[in-house]
Amino acid sequence: MHVGIIMDGNGRWATRRGLARLIGHKRGASQVKKVVKCCPDLGVKTLTLYAFSTENWKRAAHEVEGLMKLFRGYLANNLVELHGENVRVRFIGDPSPLSPDILILMEKLRSLTENNTGLNLNIALNYGGRDEVVRAVKAVANKVKTDELSVDDITEELFSAHLDTGGQNDPDLIIRTAGEMRISNFMIWQSAYSEFAFLQESWPEFSLAVFDKALQNYHARTRQFGAVVPKNTELAE
Ligand code: FPP
């Protein structure tokens, strides 16, 4: 099962307590560690975390710098632990505006863990769904231009393979914390048939119990992928 999480509400969680927003993000980063650890027990094979969007650069400079410092710390301090937990780490998004030292840490983590067989962890850093689609369109267009592909070769499968998540399953469930009910440019192509869970808890309040409840709720739903599936009672007959 693939779960995507829009980790929202760090700032509000901190502000409500009279704390600086960055304290909320710090708390958010420790939540990431906890959630990654519990995925195998919950039957989650792939986890995609929305850490920083292409729009997040518009935040105050000190908040952006604070978030970058947190990412740097997370990547550097969790390398051994993630590898030890058999986690395969990949990044989605456009890495080009990220600072060179962060790029080095990302590549180190990706290459160290690329043969791991446990949880697939995708960290969305400078990620935007529309940006990803545009980059994939450009990649396909370039292959058409150089005759590597013909226009008739372009199918949904071929296009999906050119996205940052190429080769991975689409998310089955997307969770957003902190009460907002929107997708905010997260996996807009891949979420065509995803189920959604909008939770009231903010990301710093997200717990194993909250995660488990959202997964149980998901498992109770019937997914039809546009087809008409007989009701359970009809199946039993
Ligand atoms: C949204 O909360 C959260 C973010 C923009 C940052 C997410 C980052 C983390 C959870 C920290 C570390 C992540 C990793 C992968 C180590 P918000 O600030 O928009 O909250 P608000 O809507 O209440 O202001």
mmCIF file of C-alpha atoms in Angstrom, residues 15-235:
data_model
loop_
_atom_site.group_PDB
_atom_site.id
_atom_site.type_symbol
_atom_site.label_atom_id
_atom_site.label_comp_id
_atom_site.label_asym_id
_atom_site.label_seq_id
_atom_site.Cartn_x
_atom_site.Cartn_y
_atom_site.Cartn_z
ATOM 1 C CA THR A 15 1.385 29.514 17.377
ATOM 2 C CA ARG A 16 -1.467 28.116 19.501
ATOM 3 C CA ARG A 17 1.108 27.365 22.177
ATOM 4 C CA GLY A 18 2.797 30.755 21.943
ATOM 5 C CA LEU A 19 5.858 29.158 20.313
ATOM 6 C CA ALA A 20 7.798 30.111 17.185
ATOM 7 C CA ARG A 21 6.605 28.411 13.982
ATOM 8 C CA LEU A 22 9.983 26.733 13.616
ATOM 9 C CA ILE A 23 9.415 24.857 16.877
ATOM 10 C CA GLY A 24 6.367 23.342 15.167
ATOM 11 C CA HIS A 25 8.494 22.283 12.192
ATOM 12 C CA LYS A 26 11.076 20.746 14.548
ATOM 13 C CA ARG A 27 8.341 18.774 16.205
ATOM 14 C CA GLY A 28 7.154 17.845 12.684
ATOM 15 C CA ALA A 29 10.573 16.443 11.832
ATOM 16 C CA SER A 30 10.536 14.160 14.883
ATOM 17 C CA GLN A 31 7.076 12.989 13.820
ATOM 18 C CA VAL A 32 8.584 11.963 10.467
ATOM 19 C CA LYS A 33 11.015 9.645 12.264
ATOM 20 C CA LYS A 34 8.199 8.035 14.276
ATOM 21 C CA VAL A 35 5.900 7.545 11.299
ATOM 22 C CA VAL A 36 8.638 6.050 9.101
ATOM 23 C CA LYS A 37 9.357 3.470 11.831
ATOM 24 C CA CYS A 38 5.760 2.307 12.187
ATOM 25 C CA CYS A 39 4.993 1.862 8.450
ATOM 26 C CA PRO A 40 6.123 -1.776 8.118
ATOM 27 C CA ASP A 41 3.874 -2.825 11.034
ATOM 28 C CA LEU A 42 0.912 -1.016 9.489
ATOM 29 C CA GLY A 43 1.301 -2.646 6.074
ATOM 30 C CA VAL A 44 2.503 0.526 4.362
ATOM 31 C CA LYS A 45 5.076 -0.331 1.686
ATOM 32 C CA THR A 46 5.503 3.152 0.208
ATOM 33 C CA LEU A 47 5.257 6.469 2.045
ATOM 34 C CA THR A 48 5.449 9.819 0.262
ATOM 35 C CA LEU A 49 5.890 12.865 2.494
ATOM 36 C CA TYR A 50 5.258 16.411 1.274
ATOM 37 C CA ALA A 51 8.123 18.217 3.012
ATOM 38 C CA PHE A 52 8.527 21.401 0.955
ATOM 39 C CA SER A 53 6.448 22.631 -1.976
ATOM 40 C CA THR A 54 7.455 24.769 -4.932
ATOM 41 C CA GLU A 55 5.254 27.451 -3.329
ATOM 42 C CA ASN A 56 6.912 27.292 0.121
ATOM 43 C CA TRP A 57 9.766 29.586 -1.051
ATOM 44 C CA LYS A 58 7.263 32.459 -0.649
ATOM 45 C CA ARG A 59 7.411 32.106 3.163
ATOM 46 C CA ALA A 60 9.493 34.495 5.271
ATOM 47 C CA ALA A 61 13.219 34.038 4.580
ATOM 48 C CA HIS A 62 13.993 32.947 8.152
ATOM 49 C CA GLU A 63 11.305 30.240 8.000
ATOM 50 C CA VAL A 64 12.638 28.918 4.670
ATOM 51 C CA GLU A 65 16.177 28.932 6.070
ATOM 52 C CA GLY A 66 14.965 27.185 9.240
ATOM 53 C CA LEU A 67 13.232 24.483 7.190
ATOM 54 C CA MET A 68 16.367 23.966 5.070
ATOM 55 C CA LYS A 69 18.400 23.611 8.257
ATOM 56 C CA LEU A 70 15.932 21.002 9.490
ATOM 57 C CA PHE A 71 16.150 19.035 6.224
ATOM 58 C CA ARG A 72 19.941 19.192 6.372
ATOM 59 C CA GLY A 73 19.871 17.862 9.943
ATOM 60 C CA TYR A 74 17.337 15.145 9.134
ATOM 61 C CA LEU A 75 19.274 13.920 6.094
ATOM 62 C CA ALA A 76 22.632 13.956 7.858
ATOM 63 C CA ASN A 77 21.505 12.476 11.180
ATOM 64 C CA ASN A 78 19.205 9.742 9.915
ATOM 65 C CA LEU A 79 21.362 8.207 7.206
ATOM 66 C CA VAL A 80 22.615 5.294 9.307
ATOM 67 C CA GLU A 81 19.273 4.721 11.017
ATOM 68 C CA LEU A 82 17.227 4.716 7.801
ATOM 69 C CA HIS A 83 19.695 2.337 6.162
ATOM 70 C CA GLY A 84 19.625 0.135 9.277
ATOM 71 C CA GLU A 85 15.803 0.044 9.055
ATOM 72 C CA ASN A 86 16.109 -1.204 5.426
ATOM 73 C CA VAL A 87 14.328 1.950 4.132
ATOM 74 C CA ARG A 88 14.851 2.915 0.487
ATOM 75 C CA VAL A 89 14.861 6.702 0.261
ATOM 76 C CA ARG A 90 14.068 8.632 -2.903
ATOM 77 C CA PHE A 91 13.323 12.291 -3.540
ATOM 78 C CA ILE A 92 10.684 13.788 -5.762
ATOM 79 C CA GLY A 93 10.535 17.385 -6.932
ATOM 80 C CA ASP A 94 12.925 19.678 -8.742
ATOM 81 C CA PRO A 95 16.245 19.605 -6.888
ATOM 82 C CA SER A 96 17.855 22.430 -8.889
ATOM 83 C CA PRO A 97 17.187 25.390 -6.502
ATOM 84 C CA LEU A 98 18.322 23.452 -3.391
ATOM 85 C CA SER A 99 21.692 24.264 -1.907
ATOM 86 C CA PRO A 100 24.670 22.111 -2.979
ATOM 87 C CA ASP A 101 25.265 20.659 0.501
ATOM 88 C CA ILE A 102 21.634 19.491 0.714
ATOM 89 C CA LEU A 103 21.948 17.964 -2.777
ATOM 90 C CA ILE A 104 25.024 16.028 -1.657
ATOM 91 C CA LEU A 105 23.205 14.680 1.422
ATOM 92 C CA MET A 106 20.179 13.698 -0.696
ATOM 93 C CA GLU A 107 22.341 11.811 -3.172
ATOM 94 C CA LYS A 108 24.251 10.099 -0.356
ATOM 95 C CA LEU A 109 21.019 8.851 1.219
ATOM 96 C CA ARG A 110 19.520 7.811 -2.119
ATOM 97 C CA SER A 111 22.549 5.848 -3.270
ATOM 98 C CA LEU A 112 23.262 4.259 0.129
ATOM 99 C CA THR A 113 19.695 2.920 0.403
ATOM 100 C CA GLU A 114 18.890 2.123 -3.227
ATOM 101 C CA ASN A 115 19.059 -1.657 -2.797
ATOM 102 C CA ASN A 116 17.062 -1.715 0.441
ATOM 103 C CA THR A 117 13.900 -3.802 0.333
ATOM 104 C CA GLY A 118 11.829 -2.409 3.226
ATOM 105 C CA LEU A 119 9.762 0.787 3.208
ATOM 106 C CA ASN A 120 9.992 2.942 0.074
ATOM 107 C CA LEU A 121 10.219 6.483 1.399
ATOM 108 C CA ASN A 122 9.708 9.328 -1.049
ATOM 109 C CA ILE A 123 10.517 12.759 0.301
ATOM 110 C CA ALA A 124 8.929 15.538 -1.741
ATOM 111 C CA LEU A 125 11.384 18.456 -1.592
ATOM 112 C CA ASN A 126 10.739 21.492 -3.751
ATOM 113 C CA TYR A 127 7.874 19.460 -5.161
ATOM 114 C CA GLY A 128 4.853 20.731 -7.072
ATOM 115 C CA GLY A 129 2.529 18.477 -9.053
ATOM 116 C CA ARG A 130 2.142 20.932 -11.933
ATOM 117 C CA ASP A 131 5.893 21.508 -12.060
ATOM 118 C CA GLU A 132 6.430 17.720 -12.150
ATOM 119 C CA VAL A 133 3.923 17.363 -15.018
ATOM 120 C CA VAL A 134 5.615 20.163 -16.982
ATOM 121 C CA ARG A 135 9.059 18.578 -16.477
ATOM 122 C CA ALA A 136 7.666 15.211 -17.646
ATOM 123 C CA VAL A 137 6.052 16.844 -20.709
ATOM 124 C CA LYS A 138 9.418 18.405 -21.577
ATOM 125 C CA ALA A 139 11.227 15.068 -21.165
ATOM 126 C CA VAL A 140 8.737 13.309 -23.455
ATOM 127 C CA ALA A 141 8.776 16.190 -25.978
ATOM 128 C CA ASN A 142 12.578 16.026 -26.151
ATOM 129 C CA LYS A 143 12.421 12.300 -26.908
ATOM 130 C CA VAL A 144 9.925 12.971 -29.694
ATOM 131 C CA LYS A 145 12.165 15.720 -31.051
ATOM 132 C CA THR A 146 15.153 13.362 -31.200
ATOM 133 C CA ASP A 147 13.016 10.545 -32.689
ATOM 134 C CA GLU A 148 13.487 8.330 -29.644
ATOM 135 C CA LEU A 149 9.679 8.271 -29.385
ATOM 136 C CA SER A 150 6.829 8.902 -31.799
ATOM 137 C CA VAL A 151 3.701 10.848 -30.808
ATOM 138 C CA ASP A 152 1.691 7.619 -30.953
ATOM 139 C CA ASP A 153 3.954 6.048 -28.314
ATOM 140 C CA ILE A 154 2.601 8.521 -25.737
ATOM 141 C CA THR A 155 0.252 6.658 -23.423
ATOM 142 C CA GLU A 156 -0.767 7.198 -19.804
ATOM 143 C CA GLU A 157 1.762 4.520 -18.774
ATOM 144 C CA LEU A 158 4.586 6.125 -20.740
ATOM 145 C CA PHE A 159 3.770 9.545 -19.316
ATOM 146 C CA SER A 160 3.607 8.178 -15.743
ATOM 147 C CA ALA A 161 7.033 6.638 -16.222
ATOM 148 C CA HIS A 162 8.451 10.120 -16.890
ATOM 149 C CA LEU A 163 7.153 11.569 -13.624
ATOM 150 C CA ASP A 164 9.429 11.748 -10.561
ATOM 151 C CA THR A 165 7.560 8.699 -9.198
ATOM 152 C CA GLY A 166 8.199 6.714 -12.426
ATOM 153 C CA GLY A 167 8.023 2.968 -11.814
ATOM 154 C CA GLN A 168 6.194 3.302 -8.482
ATOM 155 C CA ASN A 169 2.555 2.539 -7.672
ATOM 156 C CA ASP A 170 0.128 5.445 -7.388
ATOM 157 C CA PRO A 171 -0.881 6.418 -3.838
ATOM 158 C CA ASP A 172 -3.828 4.412 -2.501
ATOM 159 C CA LEU A 173 -4.495 6.902 0.254
ATOM 160 C CA ILE A 174 -3.583 10.544 0.724
ATOM 161 C CA ILE A 175 -3.770 11.919 4.241
ATOM 162 C CA ARG A 176 -3.821 15.634 5.000
ATOM 163 C CA THR A 177 -3.552 16.795 8.578
ATOM 164 C CA ALA A 178 -4.770 20.032 10.220
ATOM 165 C CA GLY A 179 -8.277 20.319 8.806
ATOM 166 C CA GLU A 180 -7.762 21.854 5.353
ATOM 167 C CA MET A 181 -9.512 19.995 2.530
ATOM 168 C CA ARG A 182 -7.368 20.591 -0.524
ATOM 169 C CA ILE A 183 -4.597 18.848 -2.424
ATOM 170 C CA SER A 184 -2.237 21.862 -2.714
ATOM 171 C CA ASN A 185 -0.420 20.637 -5.837
ATOM 172 C CA PHE A 186 0.515 17.248 -4.316
ATOM 173 C CA MET A 187 0.702 14.275 -6.717
ATOM 174 C CA ILE A 188 -2.034 15.669 -8.952
ATOM 175 C CA TRP A 189 -1.543 13.049 -11.696
ATOM 176 C CA GLN A 190 -0.888 10.100 -9.388
ATOM 177 C CA SER A 191 -3.908 10.788 -7.144
ATOM 178 C CA ALA A 192 -6.516 10.269 -9.896
ATOM 179 C CA TYR A 193 -7.984 7.272 -8.045
ATOM 180 C CA SER A 194 -6.602 7.803 -4.548
ATOM 181 C CA GLU A 195 -8.779 7.836 -1.482
ATOM 182 C CA PHE A 196 -8.471 10.897 0.752
ATOM 183 C CA ALA A 197 -8.444 11.321 4.507
ATOM 184 C CA PHE A 198 -8.650 14.847 5.875
ATOM 185 C CA LEU A 199 -7.799 14.784 9.559
ATOM 186 C CA GLN A 200 -8.359 17.437 12.212
ATOM 187 C CA GLU A 201 -5.120 16.646 14.061
ATOM 188 C CA SER A 202 -2.175 18.831 13.085
ATOM 189 C CA TRP A 203 1.043 17.094 11.977
ATOM 190 C CA PRO A 204 2.751 17.481 15.390
ATOM 191 C CA GLU A 205 -0.294 15.734 16.903
ATOM 192 C CA PHE A 206 -0.279 12.852 14.426
ATOM 193 C CA SER A 207 0.166 9.584 16.328
ATOM 194 C CA LEU A 208 0.340 5.885 15.616
ATOM 195 C CA ALA A 209 -3.290 5.615 16.794
ATOM 196 C CA VAL A 210 -4.415 8.382 14.399
ATOM 197 C CA PHE A 211 -2.512 6.745 11.514
ATOM 198 C CA ASP A 212 -3.953 3.326 12.315
ATOM 199 C CA LYS A 213 -7.504 4.735 12.448
ATOM 200 C CA ALA A 214 -7.090 6.438 9.050
ATOM 201 C CA LEU A 215 -5.810 3.172 7.555
ATOM 202 C CA GLN A 216 -8.675 1.151 9.057
ATOM 203 C CA ASN A 217 -11.141 3.664 7.653
ATOM 204 C CA TYR A 218 -9.468 3.333 4.229
ATOM 205 C CA HIS A 219 -9.643 -0.470 4.328
ATOM 206 C CA ALA A 220 -13.376 -0.296 5.035
ATOM 207 C CA ARG A 221 -14.011 1.584 1.768
ATOM 208 C CA THR A 222 -14.704 -0.139 -1.557
ATOM 209 C CA ARG A 223 -12.589 1.200 -4.378
ATOM 210 C CA GLN A 224 -14.155 0.866 -7.809
ATOM 211 C CA PHE A 225 -11.697 2.691 -10.105
ATOM 212 C CA GLY A 226 -14.651 3.927 -12.188
ATOM 213 C CA ALA A 227 -16.136 0.482 -12.685
ATOM 214 C CA VAL A 228 -19.357 -0.831 -11.196
ATOM 215 C CA VAL A 229 -18.467 -3.420 -8.613
ATOM 216 C CA PRO A 230 -21.217 -5.637 -7.176
ATOM 217 C CA LYS A 231 -22.008 -4.878 -3.539
ATOM 218 C CA ASN A 232 -20.563 -7.333 -1.011
ATOM 219 C CA THR A 233 -24.003 -8.920 -0.538
ATOM 220 C CA GLU A 234 -24.321 -9.551 -4.283
ATOM 221 C CA LEU A 235 -20.840 -11.062 -4.354
#
